[in-house]
Amino acid sequence: MRQFRCPNCGQRVYFENYFCERCATPLSFDARQMTMVAQAGAHDCVNRQHLACNWAVDSDASDFCLACRLNRTVPNLSEPGNLVRWQKIESAKHRMIYDLLRLGLPVKSRAEDPSHGIAFDFLSEYPGAKVLTGHDEGKITLNIAEADDAEREARRAQMHEPYRTLVGHFRHEIGHHYWDILLRGSPDLPAFQALFGDERADYTEALQRHYENGPPQGWRQSYISAYATSHPWEDWAECFAHFIHIVATLDTAADLPLGLGRLSGRALQDSYREDDFDALLKAWVPLTEAVNEINRSMGVSDVYPFVLTPSVIGKLHFVHMIVRKAARAAEQRGEVAVERARVSA
Ligand SMILES: [Zn+2]
Ligand SMILES: [Zn+2]
Ligand SMILES: [Zn+2]
């Protein structure tokens, strides 16, 4: 994401900041203007009291901000460790919601869309009550153990995954939601099926087969991850997550002194709204190669441990096309509240 400035003194501030570290002005993120505002006069989200949200409320109808209104179940804060887990979860979730707003996709709560609206359930696992992270008709469940670094790393190793993060979970699960509202029954469905396969294949059976047998031989040629091989819906959700990884990280890089325009041959105005998919890719590949090398020199894992083959690029291109189409349609319906000028300024 782009850099933010303190509205009082101009100091660089971060997306998660509650105060300016230079002048101590209380800060809130205003999701309509996509900018940091001084808290005075702004109405802060109720979850600020738990340091779980620094957004301003955007409507008179709720004491919660646009991101927190989507919560249905939050962790039981009387249990030790849950406050810190929840804060990490909210931080990742708020980044994902920011992504959706920048992409211009419709973000609807359960109250606004009772059949498909987004609702988050952040649940603890107990003996006999397993919690599976997943999506079902707008309802997104997250096992809060994923907020514990050691737990998540153990699961990552056990599943042979090169990358497992909270923000990655959110970008994946929300991908299922947008499949439902953008592709189910749409004229673009045959093109989806040609690229990703027939999603009418039995989902439970497909997942069971994947967990028993692992991915097919040579899967890297056609899939971004082993998990993407399990079912066309999972392939879509993985590609959707990667598309957001790409535009979100390019957006951050665009504001840093990296000479990205020189690397890619062209400067991107707004990666989230870029219509030229090849321009995104031309910037993304050299950026990931450079940052992976930087990570290796510090002895940490690659920031982007994935290979984009022509077949995977074709799928990412399709995600890009669907997202841009949905954003343009939402804009025409006047549904997008974000002030474009503020973002590209
Ligand atoms: Zn300041
Ligand atoms: Zn909030
Ligand atoms: Zn999934």
Tab-separated table of C-alpha atoms and ligand atoms in Angstrom:
chain	number	residue	atom	x	y	z
A	1	MET	CA	0.000	0.000	0.000
A	2	ARG	CA	0.966	3.629	-0.456
A	3	GLN	CA	2.711	5.560	2.294
A	4	PHE	CA	0.620	7.650	4.625
A	5	ARG	CA	1.478	11.000	6.181
A	6	CYS	CA	0.505	12.521	9.505
A	7	PRO	CA	-2.161	15.152	8.712
A	8	ASN	CA	-0.647	17.407	11.373
A	9	CYS	CA	3.127	17.295	10.830
A	10	GLY	CA	3.663	15.362	7.599
A	11	GLN	CA	5.726	12.583	9.211
A	12	ARG	CA	5.489	9.222	7.484
A	13	VAL	CA	3.022	7.025	9.384
A	14	TYR	CA	2.019	3.412	8.890
A	15	PHE	CA	-1.359	1.855	8.138
A	16	GLU	CA	-1.537	0.339	11.639
A	17	ASN	CA	-0.509	3.490	13.570
A	18	TYR	CA	-2.794	4.868	16.287
A	19	PHE	CA	-0.646	7.948	16.878
A	20	CYS	CA	1.930	9.939	14.965
A	21	GLU	CA	5.268	8.995	16.456
A	22	ARG	CA	6.610	12.487	15.963
A	23	CYS	CA	3.820	14.827	17.089
A	24	ALA	CA	1.564	12.351	18.981
A	25	THR	CA	-1.551	13.346	17.016
A	26	PRO	CA	-4.112	10.520	17.330
A	27	LEU	CA	-4.694	8.991	13.891
A	28	SER	CA	-7.570	7.164	12.231
A	29	PHE	CA	-7.703	5.618	8.800
A	30	ASP	CA	-10.529	7.068	6.728
A	31	ALA	CA	-11.584	4.349	4.283
A	32	ARG	CA	-13.612	6.758	2.137
A	33	GLN	CA	-10.664	8.994	1.417
A	34	MET	CA	-8.089	6.199	1.825
A	35	THR	CA	-6.015	8.471	4.000
A	36	MET	CA	-4.972	9.043	7.612
A	37	VAL	CA	-6.968	11.699	9.434
A	38	ALA	CA	-6.454	13.333	12.818
A	39	GLN	CA	-8.715	11.657	15.339
A	40	ALA	CA	-10.232	14.915	16.569
A	41	GLY	CA	-13.611	15.260	14.864
A	42	ALA	CA	-13.478	11.792	13.414
A	43	HIS	CA	-15.623	9.085	14.891
A	44	ASP	CA	-13.493	6.083	15.791
A	45	CYS	CA	-14.437	2.434	15.481
A	46	VAL	CA	-15.408	0.771	18.790
A	47	ASN	CA	-12.655	-1.814	18.332
A	48	ARG	CA	-10.057	0.910	18.833
A	49	GLN	CA	-10.452	0.356	22.592
A	50	HIS	CA	-8.909	-3.129	22.113
A	51	LEU	CA	-6.199	-1.811	19.765
A	52	ALA	CA	-7.815	-4.052	17.157
A	53	CYS	CA	-8.776	-1.284	14.707
A	54	ASN	CA	-7.609	2.249	13.896
A	55	TRP	CA	-10.286	3.025	11.292
A	56	ALA	CA	-12.881	5.777	11.496
A	57	VAL	CA	-16.551	4.823	11.227
A	58	ASP	CA	-18.004	5.652	7.830
A	59	SER	CA	-21.711	5.755	8.613
A	60	ASP	CA	-24.046	7.053	11.315
A	61	ALA	CA	-25.764	3.681	11.415
A	62	SER	CA	-22.940	1.810	13.170
A	63	ASP	CA	-20.304	2.264	15.872
A	64	PHE	CA	-18.051	-0.050	13.911
A	65	CYS	CA	-15.998	0.797	10.844
A	66	LEU	CA	-16.607	-0.803	7.473
A	67	ALA	CA	-14.048	-3.555	8.192
A	68	CYS	CA	-15.255	-4.410	11.717
A	69	ARG	CA	-18.942	-4.408	10.760
A	70	LEU	CA	-18.172	-7.601	8.847
A	71	ASN	CA	-17.233	-9.480	12.062
A	72	ARG	CA	-19.803	-11.935	13.360
A	73	THR	CA	-17.741	-13.805	15.964
A	74	VAL	CA	-14.589	-12.397	17.550
A	75	PRO	CA	-12.309	-14.332	19.927
A	76	ASN	CA	-13.247	-14.613	23.598
A	77	LEU	CA	-11.002	-11.922	25.062
A	78	SER	CA	-11.144	-13.344	28.582
A	79	GLU	CA	-8.944	-16.235	27.394
A	80	PRO	CA	-5.211	-15.596	27.744
A	81	GLY	CA	-3.475	-14.759	24.487
A	82	ASN	CA	-6.659	-14.139	22.530
A	83	LEU	CA	-6.369	-10.346	22.507
A	84	VAL	CA	-2.960	-10.498	20.809
A	85	ARG	CA	-4.210	-13.163	18.377
A	86	TRP	CA	-7.212	-11.017	17.501
A	87	GLN	CA	-5.086	-7.900	16.993
A	88	LYS	CA	-2.885	-9.774	14.501
A	89	ILE	CA	-5.957	-11.179	12.744
A	90	GLU	CA	-7.545	-7.732	12.477
A	91	SER	CA	-4.350	-6.252	11.125
A	92	ALA	CA	-4.287	-8.809	8.293
A	93	LYS	CA	-8.045	-8.530	7.703
A	94	HIS	CA	-7.909	-4.718	7.517
A	95	ARG	CA	-5.151	-4.961	4.897
A	96	MET	CA	-7.304	-7.309	2.839
A	97	ILE	CA	-10.331	-4.989	3.130
A	98	TYR	CA	-8.083	-2.103	2.059
A	99	ASP	CA	-7.130	-4.218	-0.999
A	100	LEU	CA	-10.795	-4.753	-1.898
A	101	LEU	CA	-11.546	-1.040	-1.617
A	102	ARG	CA	-8.574	-0.129	-3.766
A	103	LEU	CA	-9.596	-2.766	-6.331
A	104	GLY	CA	-13.063	-1.198	-6.355
A	105	LEU	CA	-14.849	-4.471	-5.589
A	106	PRO	CA	-18.198	-4.355	-3.783
A	107	VAL	CA	-17.807	-5.081	-0.031
A	108	LYS	CA	-21.182	-5.977	1.486
A	109	SER	CA	-22.025	-7.076	4.992
A	110	ARG	CA	-24.577	-9.722	5.883
A	111	ALA	CA	-27.045	-6.934	6.716
A	112	GLU	CA	-26.685	-5.472	3.216
A	113	ASP	CA	-26.777	-8.839	1.436
A	114	PRO	CA	-28.346	-11.552	3.635
A	115	SER	CA	-27.552	-14.396	1.214
A	116	HIS	CA	-23.940	-13.611	0.222
A	117	GLY	CA	-22.739	-10.750	2.439
A	118	ILE	CA	-19.378	-11.138	4.149
A	119	ALA	CA	-19.302	-12.354	7.781
A	120	PHE	CA	-16.160	-13.308	9.686
A	121	ASP	CA	-16.114	-15.948	12.418
A	122	PHE	CA	-12.811	-16.030	14.321
A	123	LEU	CA	-13.010	-19.256	16.306
A	124	SER	CA	-10.935	-21.188	18.852
A	125	GLU	CA	-10.448	-24.905	18.561
A	126	TYR	CA	-11.287	-27.119	21.541
A	127	PRO	CA	-10.873	-30.872	21.999
A	128	GLY	CA	-13.748	-32.343	20.015
A	129	ALA	CA	-14.523	-29.035	18.256
A	130	LYS	CA	-12.238	-28.740	15.239
A	131	VAL	CA	-12.228	-25.375	13.441
A	132	LEU	CA	-11.517	-25.450	9.718
A	133	THR	CA	-10.460	-22.195	8.091
A	134	GLY	CA	-12.675	-21.757	5.055
A	135	HIS	CA	-15.476	-19.999	3.194
A	136	ASP	CA	-19.175	-20.778	2.812
A	137	GLU	CA	-21.517	-18.344	1.002
A	138	GLY	CA	-19.816	-15.201	2.314
A	139	LYS	CA	-19.131	-16.631	5.779
A	140	ILE	CA	-15.407	-16.794	6.405
A	141	THR	CA	-14.153	-18.907	9.297
A	142	LEU	CA	-10.628	-18.535	10.624
A	143	ASN	CA	-9.066	-20.800	13.227
A	144	ILE	CA	-7.443	-18.220	15.512
A	145	ALA	CA	-4.505	-20.574	16.153
A	146	GLU	CA	-3.291	-19.308	12.745
A	147	ALA	CA	-2.325	-16.093	14.560
A	148	ASP	CA	0.308	-17.983	16.599
A	149	ASP	CA	3.542	-17.926	14.628
A	150	ALA	CA	4.750	-21.311	15.917
A	151	GLU	CA	1.385	-22.984	15.224
A	152	ARG	CA	1.141	-21.540	11.736
A	153	GLU	CA	4.735	-22.436	10.906
A	154	ALA	CA	4.149	-26.015	12.097
A	155	ARG	CA	1.096	-26.279	9.841
A	156	ARG	CA	3.028	-24.761	6.933
A	157	ALA	CA	5.799	-27.353	7.298
A	158	GLN	CA	3.332	-30.204	7.769
A	159	MET	CA	1.450	-29.225	4.597
A	160	HIS	CA	4.720	-28.674	2.637
A	161	GLU	CA	3.664	-25.098	1.849
A	162	PRO	CA	6.286	-22.486	0.901
A	163	TYR	CA	4.156	-19.637	2.269
A	164	ARG	CA	1.464	-19.381	4.941
A	165	THR	CA	0.379	-16.060	6.435
A	166	LEU	CA	-2.750	-14.497	7.907
A	167	VAL	CA	-3.030	-12.013	5.062
A	168	GLY	CA	-2.640	-14.912	2.628
A	169	HIS	CA	-5.532	-16.743	4.315
A	170	PHE	CA	-7.765	-13.688	4.021
A	171	ARG	CA	-6.889	-13.029	0.383
A	172	HIS	CA	-7.591	-16.693	-0.416
A	173	GLU	CA	-10.910	-17.005	1.437
A	174	ILE	CA	-12.292	-13.750	0.049
A	175	GLY	CA	-11.435	-15.132	-3.408
A	176	HIS	CA	-14.089	-17.833	-2.869
A	177	HIS	CA	-16.605	-15.096	-2.025
A	178	TYR	CA	-15.894	-13.248	-5.272
A	179	TRP	CA	-16.168	-16.468	-7.273
A	180	ASP	CA	-19.694	-16.804	-5.900
A	181	ILE	CA	-20.762	-13.272	-6.695
A	182	LEU	CA	-18.807	-12.690	-9.934
A	183	LEU	CA	-18.641	-16.073	-11.672
A	184	ARG	CA	-21.466	-18.300	-10.477
A	185	GLY	CA	-24.043	-18.300	-13.300
A	186	SER	CA	-22.153	-15.578	-15.196
A	187	PRO	CA	-21.405	-15.499	-18.958
A	188	ASP	CA	-17.709	-15.745	-17.990
A	189	LEU	CA	-18.209	-19.180	-16.440
A	190	PRO	CA	-17.321	-21.204	-19.604
A	191	ALA	CA	-14.028	-19.293	-19.872
A	192	PHE	CA	-13.375	-20.039	-16.183
A	193	GLN	CA	-14.054	-23.734	-16.774
A	194	ALA	CA	-11.756	-23.819	-19.803
A	195	LEU	CA	-8.875	-22.465	-17.711
A	196	PHE	CA	-9.503	-23.872	-14.237
A	197	GLY	CA	-11.618	-26.969	-14.938
A	198	ASP	CA	-15.204	-27.934	-14.146
A	199	GLU	CA	-16.118	-26.712	-10.666
A	200	ARG	CA	-19.074	-29.131	-10.525
A	201	ALA	CA	-16.611	-31.911	-9.605
A	202	ASP	CA	-17.498	-33.145	-6.094
A	203	TYR	CA	-15.700	-30.782	-3.733
A	204	THR	CA	-15.520	-32.979	-0.627
A	205	GLU	CA	-14.207	-35.929	-2.636
A	206	ALA	CA	-11.662	-33.719	-4.406
A	207	LEU	CA	-10.264	-32.405	-1.117
A	208	GLN	CA	-10.156	-35.862	0.407
A	209	ARG	CA	-8.260	-37.147	-2.634
A	210	HIS	CA	-5.829	-34.247	-2.391
A	211	TYR	CA	-5.091	-34.866	1.291
A	212	GLU	CA	-4.648	-38.597	0.692
A	213	ASN	CA	-2.583	-38.560	-2.517
A	214	GLY	CA	-1.017	-35.088	-2.705
A	215	PRO	CA	-0.729	-33.121	-5.948
A	216	PRO	CA	-0.324	-34.893	-9.322
A	217	GLN	CA	3.119	-35.282	-10.933
A	218	GLY	CA	4.306	-32.175	-12.774
A	219	TRP	CA	1.678	-29.946	-11.138
A	220	ARG	CA	4.000	-26.916	-11.115
A	221	GLN	CA	3.527	-26.514	-14.869
A	222	SER	CA	-0.131	-25.597	-14.446
A	223	TYR	CA	-0.723	-24.579	-10.823
A	224	ILE	CA	0.507	-21.822	-8.525
A	225	SER	CA	0.490	-24.167	-5.507
A	226	ALA	CA	-0.041	-27.810	-4.632
A	227	TYR	CA	-3.318	-26.928	-2.912
A	228	ALA	CA	-4.588	-25.272	-6.112
A	229	THR	CA	-4.606	-28.728	-7.752
A	230	SER	CA	-7.298	-30.009	-5.368
A	231	HIS	CA	-10.362	-28.424	-7.037
A	232	PRO	CA	-11.081	-25.600	-9.566
A	233	TRP	CA	-12.515	-23.450	-6.736
A	234	GLU	CA	-9.271	-23.758	-4.776
A	235	ASP	CA	-7.252	-23.010	-7.910
A	236	TRP	CA	-9.311	-19.831	-8.397
A	237	ALA	CA	-8.958	-18.808	-4.721
A	238	GLU	CA	-5.191	-19.352	-4.848
A	239	CYS	CA	-4.898	-17.300	-8.064
A	240	PHE	CA	-7.151	-14.597	-6.627
A	241	ALA	CA	-4.899	-14.373	-3.549
A	242	HIS	CA	-1.817	-14.175	-5.761
A	243	PHE	CA	-3.357	-11.461	-7.888
A	244	ILE	CA	-3.862	-9.404	-4.714
A	245	HIS	CA	-0.334	-10.218	-3.498
A	246	ILE	CA	0.936	-8.819	-6.801
A	247	VAL	CA	-1.038	-5.572	-6.961
A	248	ALA	CA	-0.721	-4.840	-3.222
A	249	THR	CA	3.036	-5.354	-3.193
A	250	LEU	CA	3.520	-3.385	-6.419
A	251	ASP	CA	1.527	-0.565	-4.851
A	252	THR	CA	3.915	-0.532	-1.889
A	253	ALA	CA	6.949	-0.701	-4.172
A	254	ALA	CA	5.675	2.193	-6.297
A	255	ASP	CA	6.112	4.517	-3.305
A	256	LEU	CA	9.619	3.319	-2.421
A	257	PRO	CA	12.884	4.511	-3.965
A	258	LEU	CA	13.403	1.293	-5.945
A	259	GLY	CA	13.408	2.551	-9.534
A	260	LEU	CA	10.622	0.090	-10.344
A	261	GLY	CA	9.717	1.965	-13.530
A	262	ARG	CA	13.283	1.407	-14.720
A	263	LEU	CA	13.145	-2.319	-13.872
A	264	SER	CA	9.866	-2.830	-15.685
A	265	GLY	CA	10.189	-0.214	-18.426
A	266	ARG	CA	7.083	1.663	-17.310
A	267	ALA	CA	5.803	3.265	-14.105
A	268	LEU	CA	2.454	2.011	-12.812
A	269	GLN	CA	0.001	4.723	-11.772
A	270	ASP	CA	-2.225	2.484	-9.669
A	271	SER	CA	-1.483	-1.233	-9.723
A	272	TYR	CA	-4.909	-2.031	-8.217
A	273	ARG	CA	-6.649	-0.405	-11.209
A	274	GLU	CA	-4.122	-1.157	-13.934
A	275	ASP	CA	-5.846	-2.393	-17.097
A	276	ASP	CA	-2.668	-3.719	-18.703
A	277	PHE	CA	-1.975	-7.105	-17.133
A	278	ASP	CA	1.384	-7.430	-18.900
A	279	ALA	CA	2.533	-4.182	-17.305
A	280	LEU	CA	1.804	-5.653	-13.861
A	281	LEU	CA	3.705	-8.799	-14.695
A	282	LYS	CA	6.673	-6.908	-16.149
A	283	ALA	CA	7.001	-5.008	-12.874
A	284	TRP	CA	6.260	-7.985	-10.611
A	285	VAL	CA	8.824	-10.489	-11.862
A	286	PRO	CA	11.952	-8.295	-11.480
A	287	LEU	CA	10.649	-6.988	-8.143
A	288	THR	CA	10.219	-10.477	-6.655
A	289	GLU	CA	13.596	-11.585	-7.986
A	290	ALA	CA	15.227	-8.571	-6.345
A	291	VAL	CA	13.436	-8.904	-3.015
A	292	ASN	CA	14.008	-12.669	-2.865
A	293	GLU	CA	17.731	-11.992	-3.282
A	294	ILE	CA	17.621	-9.437	-0.472
A	295	ASN	CA	15.898	-11.954	1.792
A	296	ARG	CA	18.469	-14.633	0.935
A	297	SER	CA	21.274	-12.281	1.901
A	298	MET	CA	19.648	-12.011	5.344
A	299	GLY	CA	19.065	-15.756	5.546
A	300	VAL	CA	15.278	-15.548	5.597
A	301	SER	CA	12.751	-17.278	3.343
A	302	ASP	CA	11.933	-15.884	-0.078
A	303	VAL	CA	9.212	-13.257	0.057
A	304	TYR	CA	7.648	-14.775	-3.073
A	305	PRO	CA	8.572	-18.474	-3.289
A	306	PHE	CA	6.470	-19.190	-6.396
A	307	VAL	CA	7.037	-19.733	-10.105
A	308	LEU	CA	4.718	-18.124	-12.635
A	309	THR	CA	4.504	-20.505	-15.607
A	310	PRO	CA	2.638	-19.510	-18.809
A	311	SER	CA	-0.354	-21.563	-17.685
A	312	VAL	CA	-0.469	-19.892	-14.244
A	313	ILE	CA	-0.044	-16.479	-15.890
A	314	GLY	CA	-3.089	-17.250	-18.051
A	315	LYS	CA	-5.150	-17.899	-14.906
A	316	LEU	CA	-3.892	-14.744	-13.171
A	317	HIS	CA	-4.758	-12.791	-16.309
A	318	PHE	CA	-8.303	-14.159	-16.121
A	319	VAL	CA	-8.610	-13.115	-12.451
A	320	HIS	CA	-7.407	-9.652	-13.447
A	321	MET	CA	-10.024	-9.443	-16.211
A	322	ILE	CA	-12.863	-10.497	-13.875
A	323	VAL	CA	-11.775	-8.078	-11.129
A	324	ARG	CA	-11.465	-5.113	-13.513
A	325	LYS	CA	-14.834	-5.891	-15.054
A	326	ALA	CA	-16.487	-6.036	-11.612
A	327	ALA	CA	-14.789	-2.808	-10.543
A	328	ARG	CA	-15.960	-0.969	-13.653
A	329	ALA	CA	-19.518	-2.270	-13.151
A	330	ALA	CA	-19.523	-1.185	-9.479
A	331	GLU	CA	-18.230	2.231	-10.507
A	332	GLN	CA	-21.029	2.587	-13.068
A	333	ARG	CA	-23.579	1.696	-10.390
A	334	GLY	CA	-22.030	4.397	-8.199
A	335	GLU	CA	-21.245	1.808	-5.514
A	336	VAL	CA	-17.621	2.679	-4.926
A	337	ALA	CA	-17.203	5.185	-2.159
A	338	VAL	CA	-13.443	5.602	-2.412
A	339	GLU	CA	-12.322	8.952	-3.748
A	340	ARG	CA	-10.098	8.027	-6.650
A	341	ALA	CA	-8.199	11.304	-6.695
A	342	ARG	CA	-6.933	10.765	-3.154
A	343	VAL	CA	-5.498	7.379	-4.000
A	344	SER	CA	-3.592	8.384	-7.090
A	345	ALA	CA	-2.376	11.669	-5.594
B	1	ZN	ZN	2.558	14.119	13.288
B	2	ZN	ZN	-12.990	-1.105	12.984
B	3	ZN	ZN	-10.092	-22.349	-0.269
